[in-house]
PDB file of C-alpha atoms in Angstrom:
ATOM      1  CA  MET T 106      16.856 -13.941 -11.563  1.00  0.00           C
ATOM      2  CA  LYS T 107      15.202 -12.118 -13.816  1.00  0.00           C
ATOM      3  CA  ILE T 108      13.707  -8.430 -12.175  1.00  0.00           C
ATOM      4  CA  LEU T 109      10.975  -6.606 -14.737  1.00  0.00           C
ATOM      5  CA  ALA T 110      10.292  -2.809 -13.716  1.00  0.00           C
ATOM      6  CA  VAL T 111       7.716  -0.776 -15.528  1.00  0.00           C
ATOM      7  CA  ILE T 112       7.582   2.153 -15.744  1.00  0.00           C
ATOM      8  CA  PRO T 113       3.784   3.759 -16.352  1.00  0.00           C
ATOM      9  CA  ALA T 114       4.206   7.060 -17.614  1.00  0.00           C
ATOM     10  CA  ARG T 115       1.404   8.436 -20.423  1.00  0.00           C
ATOM     11  CA  ALA T 116       0.905  11.970 -21.411  1.00  0.00           C
ATOM     12  CA  GLY T 117      -1.928  13.556 -19.768  1.00  0.00           C
ATOM     13  CA  SER T 118      -2.514  14.873 -17.247  1.00  0.00           C
ATOM     14  CA  VAL T 119      -4.675  16.534 -15.437  1.00  0.00           C
ATOM     15  CA  GLY T 120      -3.301  17.717 -12.207  1.00  0.00           C
ATOM     16  CA  ILE T 121      -0.288  19.111 -13.630  1.00  0.00           C
ATOM     17  CA  PRO T 122       0.444  19.267 -17.653  1.00  0.00           C
ATOM     18  CA  ASN T 123       2.606  18.046 -19.278  1.00  0.00           C
ATOM     19  CA  LYS T 124       3.791  16.058 -14.900  1.00  0.00           C
ATOM     20  CA  ASN T 125       5.940  13.263 -16.245  1.00  0.00           C
ATOM     21  CA  ILE T 126       8.782  15.662 -17.320  1.00  0.00           C
ATOM     22  CA  ARG T 127       8.340  18.335 -15.396  1.00  0.00           C
ATOM     23  CA  LEU T 128      12.608  19.620 -14.426  1.00  0.00           C
ATOM     24  CA  ILE T 129      12.661  19.440 -11.053  1.00  0.00           C
ATOM     25  CA  GLY T 130      15.610  19.520  -9.589  1.00  0.00           C
ATOM     26  CA  GLY T 131      16.269  20.199 -12.908  1.00  0.00           C
ATOM     27  CA  LYS T 132      15.703  16.744 -15.516  1.00  0.00           C
ATOM     28  CA  PRO T 133      12.540  15.415 -15.698  1.00  0.00           C
ATOM     29  CA  MET T 134      10.847  13.966 -13.621  1.00  0.00           C
ATOM     30  CA  ILE T 135      10.806  10.621 -14.775  1.00  0.00           C
ATOM     31  CA  TYR T 136      14.768  10.386 -15.436  1.00  0.00           C
ATOM     32  CA  TYR T 137      14.754   9.758 -10.613  1.00  0.00           C
ATOM     33  CA  SER T 138      12.661   6.377 -11.340  1.00  0.00           C
ATOM     34  CA  LEU T 139      14.910   4.970 -14.300  1.00  0.00           C
ATOM     35  CA  ASP T 140      17.594   6.214 -12.727  1.00  0.00           C
ATOM     36  CA  ASN T 141      17.111   4.190  -9.531  1.00  0.00           C
ATOM     37  CA  ALA T 142      15.983   1.658 -11.960  1.00  0.00           C
ATOM     38  CA  ARG T 143      19.282   1.379 -13.280  1.00  0.00           C
ATOM     39  CA  LYS T 144      20.834   2.251 -10.541  1.00  0.00           C
ATOM     40  CA  SER T 145      18.900  -1.215  -9.327  1.00  0.00           C
ATOM     41  CA  GLU T 146      20.721  -4.695  -8.382  1.00  0.00           C
ATOM     42  CA  TYR T 147      18.429  -6.825  -8.548  1.00  0.00           C
ATOM     43  CA  ILE T 148      16.047  -4.898 -11.326  1.00  0.00           C
ATOM     44  CA  THR T 149      17.896  -6.553 -14.864  1.00  0.00           C
ATOM     45  CA  ASP T 150      15.942  -5.441 -17.935  1.00  0.00           C
ATOM     46  CA  ILE T 151      13.386  -1.847 -17.588  1.00  0.00           C
ATOM     47  CA  VAL T 152      10.431  -0.830 -20.366  1.00  0.00           C
ATOM     48  CA  VAL T 153       8.789   2.642 -19.982  1.00  0.00           C
ATOM     49  CA  THR T 154       4.744   2.447 -21.606  1.00  0.00           C
ATOM     50  CA  THR T 155       4.110   5.298 -22.469  1.00  0.00           C
ATOM     51  CA  ASP T 156       1.656   7.515 -25.445  1.00  0.00           C
ATOM     52  CA  SER T 157       4.092   9.858 -25.314  1.00  0.00           C
ATOM     53  CA  PRO T 158       6.885  10.829 -27.240  1.00  0.00           C
ATOM     54  CA  GLU T 159       8.630  13.282 -24.978  1.00  0.00           C
ATOM     55  CA  VAL T 160       8.597  10.526 -22.684  1.00  0.00           C
ATOM     56  CA  GLU T 161       9.599   7.956 -25.133  1.00  0.00           C
ATOM     57  CA  ILE T 162      13.119  10.486 -25.722  1.00  0.00           C
ATOM     58  CA  VAL T 163      13.768  11.113 -22.309  1.00  0.00           C
ATOM     59  CA  ALA T 164      13.770   6.359 -22.452  1.00  0.00           C
ATOM     60  CA  GLN T 165      16.020   6.750 -24.996  1.00  0.00           C
ATOM     61  CA  GLN T 166      18.438   8.924 -24.190  1.00  0.00           C
ATOM     62  CA  MET T 167      19.136   7.047 -20.753  1.00  0.00           C
ATOM     63  CA  GLY T 168      19.169   3.369 -22.574  1.00  0.00           C
ATOM     64  CA  ILE T 169      15.480   2.125 -21.558  1.00  0.00           C
ATOM     65  CA  ALA T 170      13.157   0.663 -23.977  1.00  0.00           C
ATOM     66  CA  VAL T 171      10.035   2.005 -24.233  1.00  0.00           C
ATOM     67  CA  HIS T 172       6.665   0.469 -24.514  1.00  0.00           C
ATOM     68  CA  HIS T 173       4.683   2.900 -26.754  1.00  0.00           C
ATOM     69  CA  ARG T 174       0.557   2.095 -25.049  1.00  0.00           C
ATOM     70  CA  SER T 175      -2.422   1.278 -27.217  1.00  0.00           C
ATOM     71  CA  ALA T 176      -5.122   4.302 -26.818  1.00  0.00           C
ATOM     72  CA  ASP T 177      -8.029   2.894 -24.519  1.00  0.00           C
ATOM     73  CA  LEU T 178      -4.904   2.018 -22.156  1.00  0.00           C
ATOM     74  CA  CYS T 179      -4.142   5.787 -22.269  1.00  0.00           C
ATOM     75  CA  ASP T 180      -7.280   6.981 -21.696  1.00  0.00           C
ATOM     76  CA  SER T 181      -7.976   8.062 -17.302  1.00  0.00           C
ATOM     77  CA  LYS T 182     -10.121   4.887 -17.039  1.00  0.00           C
ATOM     78  CA  ALA T 183      -7.564   2.603 -17.744  1.00  0.00           C
ATOM     79  CA  THR T 184      -6.380   0.492 -14.264  1.00  0.00           C
ATOM     80  CA  LEU T 185      -3.208   0.352 -14.076  1.00  0.00           C
ATOM     81  CA  ASP T 186      -2.768  -3.256 -13.377  1.00  0.00           C
ATOM     82  CA  GLY T 187      -4.129  -3.863 -17.235  1.00  0.00           C
ATOM     83  CA  VAL T 188      -1.045  -1.075 -17.879  1.00  0.00           C
ATOM     84  CA  ILE T 189       1.976  -3.309 -15.982  1.00  0.00           C
ATOM     85  CA  TYR T 190       0.093  -6.487 -17.089  1.00  0.00           C
ATOM     86  CA  ASP T 191       0.411  -5.007 -20.831  1.00  0.00           C
ATOM     87  CA  ALA T 192       3.684  -4.014 -21.119  1.00  0.00           C
ATOM     88  CA  ALA T 193       5.282  -6.971 -19.243  1.00  0.00           C
ATOM     89  CA  LYS T 194       3.106  -9.884 -20.725  1.00  0.00           C
ATOM     90  CA  ASP T 195       5.629 -10.526 -23.266  1.00  0.00           C
ATOM     91  CA  LYS T 196       8.573 -10.711 -21.660  1.00  0.00           C
ATOM     92  CA  GLU T 197      10.590 -13.346 -19.764  1.00  0.00           C
ATOM     93  CA  PHE T 198      10.769 -12.641 -15.612  1.00  0.00           C
ATOM     94  CA  ASP T 199      10.094 -13.381 -12.546  1.00  0.00           C
ATOM     95  CA  TYR T 200       9.098 -10.684 -11.206  1.00  0.00           C
ATOM     96  CA  VAL T 201       7.551  -7.648 -11.996  1.00  0.00           C
ATOM     97  CA  VAL T 202       7.887  -4.647 -10.408  1.00  0.00           C
ATOM     98  CA  THR T 203       6.263  -1.126 -11.204  1.00  0.00           C
ATOM     99  CA  MET T 204       7.649   1.758 -10.651  1.00  0.00           C
ATOM    100  CA  GLN T 205       5.563   5.400 -11.061  1.00  0.00           C
ATOM    101  CA  PRO T 206       7.173   8.444 -12.065  1.00  0.00           C
ATOM    102  CA  THR T 207       5.715  10.484 -10.158  1.00  0.00           C
ATOM    103  CA  SER T 208       8.014   9.166  -6.697  1.00  0.00           C
ATOM    104  CA  PRO T 209      10.747  10.785  -7.556  1.00  0.00           C
ATOM    105  CA  THR T 210      12.010  11.287  -3.588  1.00  0.00           C
ATOM    106  CA  LEU T 211      12.291   6.966  -3.924  1.00  0.00           C
ATOM    107  CA  LYS T 212      15.977   5.368  -3.138  1.00  0.00           C
ATOM    108  CA  ALA T 213      17.157   3.026  -5.536  1.00  0.00           C
ATOM    109  CA  SER T 214      18.629   1.172  -1.987  1.00  0.00           C
ATOM    110  CA  THR T 215      15.340   1.452  -0.480  1.00  0.00           C
ATOM    111  CA  LEU T 216      13.701  -0.747  -3.637  1.00  0.00           C
ATOM    112  CA  ASP T 217      16.262  -3.097  -3.680  1.00  0.00           C
ATOM    113  CA  ALA T 218      15.011  -3.761  -0.073  1.00  0.00           C
ATOM    114  CA  ALA T 219      12.371  -5.089  -0.666  1.00  0.00           C
ATOM    115  CA  ILE T 220      12.645  -6.472  -3.505  1.00  0.00           C
ATOM    116  CA  LYS T 221      15.196  -8.783  -1.919  1.00  0.00           C
ATOM    117  CA  TYR T 222      11.893  -8.984   1.253  1.00  0.00           C
ATOM    118  CA  ALA T 223       9.603 -10.414  -1.135  1.00  0.00           C
ATOM    119  CA  ILE T 224      12.187 -12.274  -3.134  1.00  0.00           C
ATOM    120  CA  GLU T 225      12.677 -14.185   0.508  1.00  0.00           C
ATOM    121  CA  LYS T 226       9.782 -14.340   1.803  1.00  0.00           C
ATOM    122  CA  ASP T 227       8.759 -15.445  -1.345  1.00  0.00           C
ATOM    123  CA  LEU T 228       5.438 -13.176  -0.677  1.00  0.00           C
ATOM    124  CA  ASP T 229       2.797 -12.227  -4.316  1.00  0.00           C
ATOM    125  CA  THR T 230       2.743  -8.834  -3.548  1.00  0.00           C
ATOM    126  CA  VAL T 231       4.777  -5.901  -2.159  1.00  0.00           C
ATOM    127  CA  ILE T 232       3.237  -2.516  -1.432  1.00  0.00           C
ATOM    128  CA  SER T 233       5.664   0.108  -0.396  1.00  0.00           C
ATOM    129  CA  ALA T 234       3.611   2.314   1.907  1.00  0.00           C
ATOM    130  CA  ILE T 235       3.084   5.081   4.978  1.00  0.00           C
ATOM    131  CA  ASN T 236       2.076   3.925   8.696  1.00  0.00           C
ATOM    132  CA  ALA T 237      -0.280   6.463   8.857  1.00  0.00           C
ATOM    133  CA  PRO T 238      -2.296   6.287  12.040  1.00  0.00           C
ATOM    134  CA  HIS T 239      -5.436   8.512  12.016  1.00  0.00           C
ATOM    135  CA  LEU T 240      -8.389   9.241  13.786  1.00  0.00           C
ATOM    136  CA  SER T 241     -10.868   8.873  10.822  1.00  0.00           C
ATOM    137  CA  TRP T 242     -14.444   7.997   9.717  1.00  0.00           C
ATOM    138  CA  GLY T 243     -16.434   5.859   6.202  1.00  0.00           C
ATOM    139  CA  ARG T 244     -19.788   5.629   5.837  1.00  0.00           C
ATOM    140  CA  ASP T 245     -21.978   2.666   5.576  1.00  0.00           C
ATOM    141  CA  GLU T 246     -24.215   1.047   3.695  1.00  0.00           C
ATOM    142  CA  ASN T 247     -26.617   3.462   4.121  1.00  0.00           C
ATOM    143  CA  GLY T 248     -24.881   6.549   4.253  1.00  0.00           C
ATOM    144  CA  ASN T 249     -24.796   7.067   7.144  1.00  0.00           C
ATOM    145  CA  LEU T 250     -21.551   8.274   9.491  1.00  0.00           C
ATOM    146  CA  LYS T 251     -19.123   5.622  11.471  1.00  0.00           C
ATOM    147  CA  PRO T 252     -16.198   6.449  13.219  1.00  0.00           C
ATOM    148  CA  ASN T 253     -13.152   3.763  11.491  1.00  0.00           C
ATOM    149  CA  TYR T 254     -11.597   3.179  15.065  1.00  0.00           C
ATOM    150  CA  GLU T 255     -13.491   1.018  17.977  1.00  0.00           C
ATOM    151  CA  LYS T 256     -11.723   3.104  20.553  1.00  0.00           C
ATOM    152  CA  ARG T 257     -10.811   7.110  21.379  1.00  0.00           C
ATOM    153  CA  LEU T 258      -6.699   6.395  21.710  1.00  0.00           C
ATOM    154  CA  ASN T 259      -4.094   9.085  21.078  1.00  0.00           C
ATOM    155  CA  ARG T 260      -2.567   8.812  17.862  1.00  0.00           C
ATOM    156  CA  GLN T 261       0.444   6.713  19.128  1.00  0.00           C
ATOM    157  CA  TYR T 262      -1.826   4.558  20.904  1.00  0.00           C
ATOM    158  CA  LEU T 263      -4.540   3.121  17.884  1.00  0.00           C
ATOM    159  CA  PRO T 264      -3.872   1.280  15.303  1.00  0.00           C
ATOM    160  CA  PRO T 265      -1.077   0.451  12.161  1.00  0.00           C
ATOM    161  CA  ASN T 266      -2.709   2.239   9.049  1.00  0.00           C
ATOM    162  CA  TYR T 267      -1.080   1.820   6.158  1.00  0.00           C
ATOM    163  CA  MET T 268      -1.142   3.881   2.646  1.00  0.00           C
ATOM    164  CA  GLU T 269       0.350   3.039  -0.151  1.00  0.00           C
ATOM    165  CA  THR T 270       2.295   5.919  -1.138  1.00  0.00           C
ATOM    166  CA  GLY T 271       2.882   4.606  -5.326  1.00  0.00           C
ATOM    167  CA  ALA T 272       6.149   4.332  -4.834  1.00  0.00           C
ATOM    168  CA  PHE T 273       6.394   1.025  -6.006  1.00  0.00           C
ATOM    169  CA  VAL T 274       4.420  -2.797  -6.876  1.00  0.00           C
ATOM    170  CA  VAL T 275       6.524  -6.037  -7.156  1.00  0.00           C
ATOM    171  CA  THR T 276       4.700  -8.281  -8.001  1.00  0.00           C
ATOM    172  CA  ASN T 277       5.587 -12.293  -8.225  1.00  0.00           C
ATOM    173  CA  ARG T 278       5.172 -13.624 -12.048  1.00  0.00           C
ATOM    174  CA  ARG T 279       2.453 -16.348 -11.078  1.00  0.00           C
ATOM    175  CA  ALA T 280      -0.202 -13.177  -9.117  1.00  0.00           C
ATOM    176  CA  LEU T 281       0.745 -10.811 -12.181  1.00  0.00           C
ATOM    177  CA  LYS T 282      -3.299 -10.649 -14.437  1.00  0.00           C
ATOM    178  CA  PRO T 283      -5.120  -8.279 -16.668  1.00  0.00           C
ATOM    179  CA  ASP T 284      -6.626  -7.000 -13.546  1.00  0.00           C
ATOM    180  CA  SER T 285      -4.694  -7.439 -10.670  1.00  0.00           C
ATOM    181  CA  ARG T 286      -1.520  -7.754  -9.105  1.00  0.00           C
ATOM    182  CA  ILE T 287      -1.656  -8.987  -6.017  1.00  0.00           C
ATOM    183  CA  GLY T 288      -1.723 -12.209  -4.757  1.00  0.00           C
ATOM    184  CA  ALA T 289      -2.421 -14.156  -1.744  1.00  0.00           C
ATOM    185  CA  LYS T 290       0.680 -13.650  -0.220  1.00  0.00           C
ATOM    186  CA  VAL T 291       0.928  -9.367   0.764  1.00  0.00           C
ATOM    187  CA  GLU T 292       3.051  -7.566   3.064  1.00  0.00           C
ATOM    188  CA  VAL T 293       3.543  -3.692   2.445  1.00  0.00           C
ATOM    189  CA  PHE T 294       7.123  -2.119   3.245  1.00  0.00           C
ATOM    190  CA  GLU T 295       7.153   0.865   5.028  1.00  0.00           C
ATOM    191  CA  ILE T 296       9.362   3.904   4.068  1.00  0.00           C
ATOM    192  CA  GLY T 297      10.088   6.608   5.651  1.00  0.00           C
ATOM    193  CA  SER T 298       7.846  10.088   4.947  1.00  0.00           C
ATOM    194  CA  ASP T 299      10.949  11.709   3.141  1.00  0.00           C
ATOM    195  CA  GLU T 300      10.429   8.542   0.067  1.00  0.00           C
ATOM    196  CA  ALA T 301       7.114   8.828  -0.024  1.00  0.00           C
ATOM    197  CA  VAL T 302       5.657  12.650  -1.925  1.00  0.00           C
ATOM    198  CA  ASP T 303       3.359  10.775  -5.139  1.00  0.00           C
ATOM    199  CA  ILE T 304       3.943  14.409  -6.982  1.00  0.00           C
ATOM    200  CA  ASP T 305      -0.327  15.024  -7.539  1.00  0.00           C
ATOM    201  CA  THR T 306      -0.315  18.639  -7.301  1.00  0.00           C
ATOM    202  CA  PHE T 307       1.843  21.533  -7.001  1.00  0.00           C
ATOM    203  CA  GLN T 308       2.134  21.295  -3.777  1.00  0.00           C
ATOM    204  CA  ASP T 309       3.689  18.450  -3.442  1.00  0.00           C
ATOM    205  CA  LEU T 310       6.501  19.499  -6.794  1.00  0.00           C
ATOM    206  CA  ARG T 311       6.759  21.738  -4.544  1.00  0.00           C
ATOM    207  CA  THR T 312       7.733  19.881  -1.368  1.00  0.00           C
ATOM    208  CA  ALA T 313      10.086  16.832  -3.797  1.00  0.00           C
ATOM    209  CA  GLU T 314      12.257  20.194  -5.659  1.00  0.00           C
ATOM    210  CA  TYR T 315      12.524  21.554  -2.005  1.00  0.00           C
ATOM    211  CA  LEU T 316      13.133  17.983  -0.728  1.00  0.00           C
ATOM    212  CA  LEU T 317      15.837  16.364  -3.695  1.00  0.00           C
TER     213      LEU T 317
END
């Protein structure tokens, strides 16, 4: 079985400049995703899709292939679905694993457990998530505030509320399309909060550095 890991890491970043190559724990942030992919017992091929010369250097130093992403796929409005499809479309694989460089606290063993789960259950998609039930509010079609719950309960009695962490998405080949990585048979794979850090802010960065 061939399992391809695709790690998207464009040059631009709004919240934290040069985020993907910022040093954390003495290593560029993207190093941790690349290292997890290399350590995986299931992943057979790895490619980094980027427009960043610095990211390309890090990948090459680790012996990992680079896909040069076109300018239209580097725009902040470009979806990750299109980026992953572009990097994987000409390659042979049974599953493609999207691995975000912004999740440096994820463990390779957790990643492998999720891949194994996807294979054994013959799932189309497995998404990393944490279960975070909370009382929350939204708005209806008229813009009026409404509760996202039927009854106010203590947190431990609320129904599951799975929040995607961004750490990984495991996708069966049959479910990969230019505009989607989500197939009909979808499951979440719960991970611990210590592995769920998704770096968007400097506070996230400090948290990840502490955990590492």
